[in-house]
Each structure stands twice: as C-alpha cells, then as structure tokens.
Amino acid sequence: MAGTMLNRNRKKGVSMTKADKNPTGGLSEKGRRKYNRATGSNLQRPVTGKVKRGSKAAKRRKSFCARMSGMKGALYDSKGRPTRKKLALQKWNCR
C-alpha cells in the first residue's frame, strides 16, 4: 500500500532536447521555461558574475557548488571531453 502511494506522488522526468541545453553548461532560457512549466518549479539562471560575500546570490552559488561537486560521475568522458557536470561547475565558477 505504501509503495503505491509513493509511485503516485512521484514527478515524471522532463526530457531535454539539444536546444534546451546550453553548450557551455546548464540549461538555456528555453530549457528552463520548459522545465518550470512541466514541474511547477522556479529554476533560475546560474550565478556567473562577481557577487558580494554573504549576498543571496553568493549563498545560491555556494549551495549549488556544494551539491553538484558531491555528485557521483566523472568530469571528463572517455574521449577527454568535459561532461555536463564539469561544464555546469565551470559555469557557476565553482572551485
């Protein structure tokens, strides 16, 4: 009984096309709109510029970098190209 309740409340994944992904990492504006519409989320643009210490943007960056850096997965694929994970970390200026 509990298993069926969990399955009913799960959100479905949103499939992203090449046009929805930014080649430098993350999602394009179109991709963020698509994801937000499908899930009811509020994905925002990455924090890429210089920010004041302790500001809301700095806290978002710190949180993202901590979560994304801890994810499993390689930074480069078998051909030596950076993965989407590596591109996203670079985009957010994670160290």
mmCIF file of C-alpha atoms in Angstrom:
data_model
loop_
_atom_site.group_PDB
_atom_site.id
_atom_site.type_symbol
_atom_site.label_atom_id
_atom_site.label_comp_id
_atom_site.label_asym_id
_atom_site.label_seq_id
_atom_site.Cartn_x
_atom_site.Cartn_y
_atom_site.Cartn_z
ATOM 1 C CA MET A 1 0.000 0.000 0.000
ATOM 2 C CA ALA A 2 2.743 2.472 0.928
ATOM 3 C CA GLY A 3 4.636 1.704 -2.304
ATOM 4 C CA THR A 4 1.665 2.655 -4.460
ATOM 5 C CA MET A 5 1.296 5.974 -2.642
ATOM 6 C CA LEU A 6 4.938 6.812 -3.332
ATOM 7 C CA ASN A 7 4.634 5.951 -7.018
ATOM 8 C CA ARG A 8 1.553 8.107 -7.431
ATOM 9 C CA ASN A 9 3.245 11.186 -5.951
ATOM 10 C CA ARG A 10 6.481 10.924 -7.971
ATOM 11 C CA LYS A 11 7.141 13.615 -10.541
ATOM 12 C CA LYS A 12 7.942 12.475 -14.038
ATOM 13 C CA GLY A 13 11.256 13.471 -15.564
ATOM 14 C CA VAL A 14 11.357 16.120 -18.226
ATOM 15 C CA SER A 15 13.225 15.125 -21.368
ATOM 16 C CA MET A 16 15.537 17.839 -22.635
ATOM 17 C CA THR A 17 16.499 18.227 -26.266
ATOM 18 C CA LYS A 18 19.759 19.698 -27.509
ATOM 19 C CA ALA A 19 18.013 23.068 -27.960
ATOM 20 C CA ASP A 20 17.084 23.077 -24.267
ATOM 21 C CA LYS A 21 20.714 22.698 -23.155
ATOM 22 C CA ASN A 22 23.305 25.433 -23.142
ATOM 23 C CA PRO A 23 26.539 24.263 -24.833
ATOM 24 C CA THR A 24 28.600 25.962 -22.098
ATOM 25 C CA GLY A 25 26.758 24.112 -19.307
ATOM 26 C CA GLY A 26 23.311 24.118 -17.730
ATOM 27 C CA LEU A 27 20.023 24.827 -19.447
ATOM 28 C CA SER A 28 19.150 27.516 -21.948
ATOM 29 C CA GLU A 29 16.378 30.013 -21.221
ATOM 30 C CA LYS A 30 14.053 27.861 -23.341
ATOM 31 C CA GLY A 31 15.059 24.773 -21.340
ATOM 32 C CA ARG A 32 14.417 26.499 -18.001
ATOM 33 C CA ARG A 33 10.957 27.633 -19.157
ATOM 34 C CA LYS A 34 10.147 24.093 -20.350
ATOM 35 C CA TYR A 35 11.270 22.550 -17.035
ATOM 36 C CA ASN A 36 9.398 25.137 -14.942
ATOM 37 C CA ARG A 37 6.182 24.596 -16.924
ATOM 38 C CA ALA A 38 6.392 20.811 -16.643
ATOM 39 C CA THR A 39 7.236 20.612 -12.941
ATOM 40 C CA GLY A 40 5.893 23.838 -11.434
ATOM 41 C CA SER A 41 9.436 24.713 -10.314
ATOM 42 C CA ASN A 42 11.215 28.041 -10.386
ATOM 43 C CA LEU A 43 14.629 27.319 -11.918
ATOM 44 C CA GLN A 44 16.666 30.488 -12.157
ATOM 45 C CA ARG A 45 19.721 31.464 -14.177
ATOM 46 C CA PRO A 46 23.105 30.409 -12.812
ATOM 47 C CA VAL A 47 25.080 32.872 -10.712
ATOM 48 C CA THR A 48 28.024 33.564 -13.027
ATOM 49 C CA GLY A 49 29.285 37.044 -12.211
ATOM 50 C CA LYS A 50 31.035 38.599 -9.264
ATOM 51 C CA VAL A 51 28.831 38.727 -6.174
ATOM 52 C CA LYS A 52 29.024 40.365 -2.765
ATOM 53 C CA ARG A 53 30.016 37.995 0.056
ATOM 54 C CA GLY A 54 27.022 36.783 2.045
ATOM 55 C CA SER A 55 24.501 38.004 -0.543
ATOM 56 C CA LYS A 56 21.583 35.841 -1.657
ATOM 57 C CA ALA A 57 23.346 35.112 -4.964
ATOM 58 C CA ALA A 58 26.552 34.105 -3.179
ATOM 59 C CA LYS A 59 24.579 31.699 -0.987
ATOM 60 C CA ARG A 60 22.866 30.190 -4.063
ATOM 61 C CA ARG A 61 26.263 29.655 -5.692
ATOM 62 C CA LYS A 62 27.757 28.116 -2.564
ATOM 63 C CA SER A 63 24.785 25.774 -2.198
ATOM 64 C CA PHE A 64 24.835 24.707 -5.855
ATOM 65 C CA CYS A 65 28.585 24.122 -5.855
ATOM 66 C CA ALA A 66 28.390 22.025 -2.693
ATOM 67 C CA ARG A 67 25.570 19.871 -4.071
ATOM 68 C CA MET A 68 26.948 19.490 -7.592
ATOM 69 C CA SER A 69 30.544 18.856 -6.519
ATOM 70 C CA GLY A 70 29.386 15.988 -4.337
ATOM 71 C CA MET A 71 27.545 14.229 -7.155
ATOM 72 C CA LYS A 72 28.960 10.997 -8.497
ATOM 73 C CA GLY A 73 30.288 10.983 -12.008
ATOM 74 C CA ALA A 74 33.371 11.843 -13.996
ATOM 75 C CA LEU A 75 34.355 15.340 -15.026
ATOM 76 C CA TYR A 76 35.576 14.101 -18.408
ATOM 77 C CA ASP A 77 34.227 11.400 -20.726
ATOM 78 C CA SER A 78 36.254 8.592 -22.305
ATOM 79 C CA LYS A 79 37.328 10.888 -25.162
ATOM 80 C CA GLY A 80 38.623 13.568 -22.797
ATOM 81 C CA ARG A 81 35.725 15.986 -23.355
ATOM 82 C CA PRO A 82 34.205 17.732 -20.320
ATOM 83 C CA THR A 83 30.905 16.238 -19.121
ATOM 84 C CA ARG A 84 27.742 18.249 -18.418
ATOM 85 C CA LYS A 85 28.708 18.140 -14.729
ATOM 86 C CA LYS A 86 32.094 19.751 -15.424
ATOM 87 C CA LEU A 87 30.501 22.396 -17.669
ATOM 88 C CA ALA A 88 27.928 23.296 -15.016
ATOM 89 C CA LEU A 89 30.617 23.608 -12.314
ATOM 90 C CA GLN A 90 32.635 25.891 -14.597
ATOM 91 C CA LYS A 91 29.559 27.966 -15.457
ATOM 92 C CA TRP A 92 28.826 28.587 -11.776
ATOM 93 C CA ASN A 93 32.513 29.405 -11.080
ATOM 94 C CA CYS A 94 32.836 26.554 -8.592
ATOM 95 C CA ARG A 95 36.375 25.897 -7.367
#
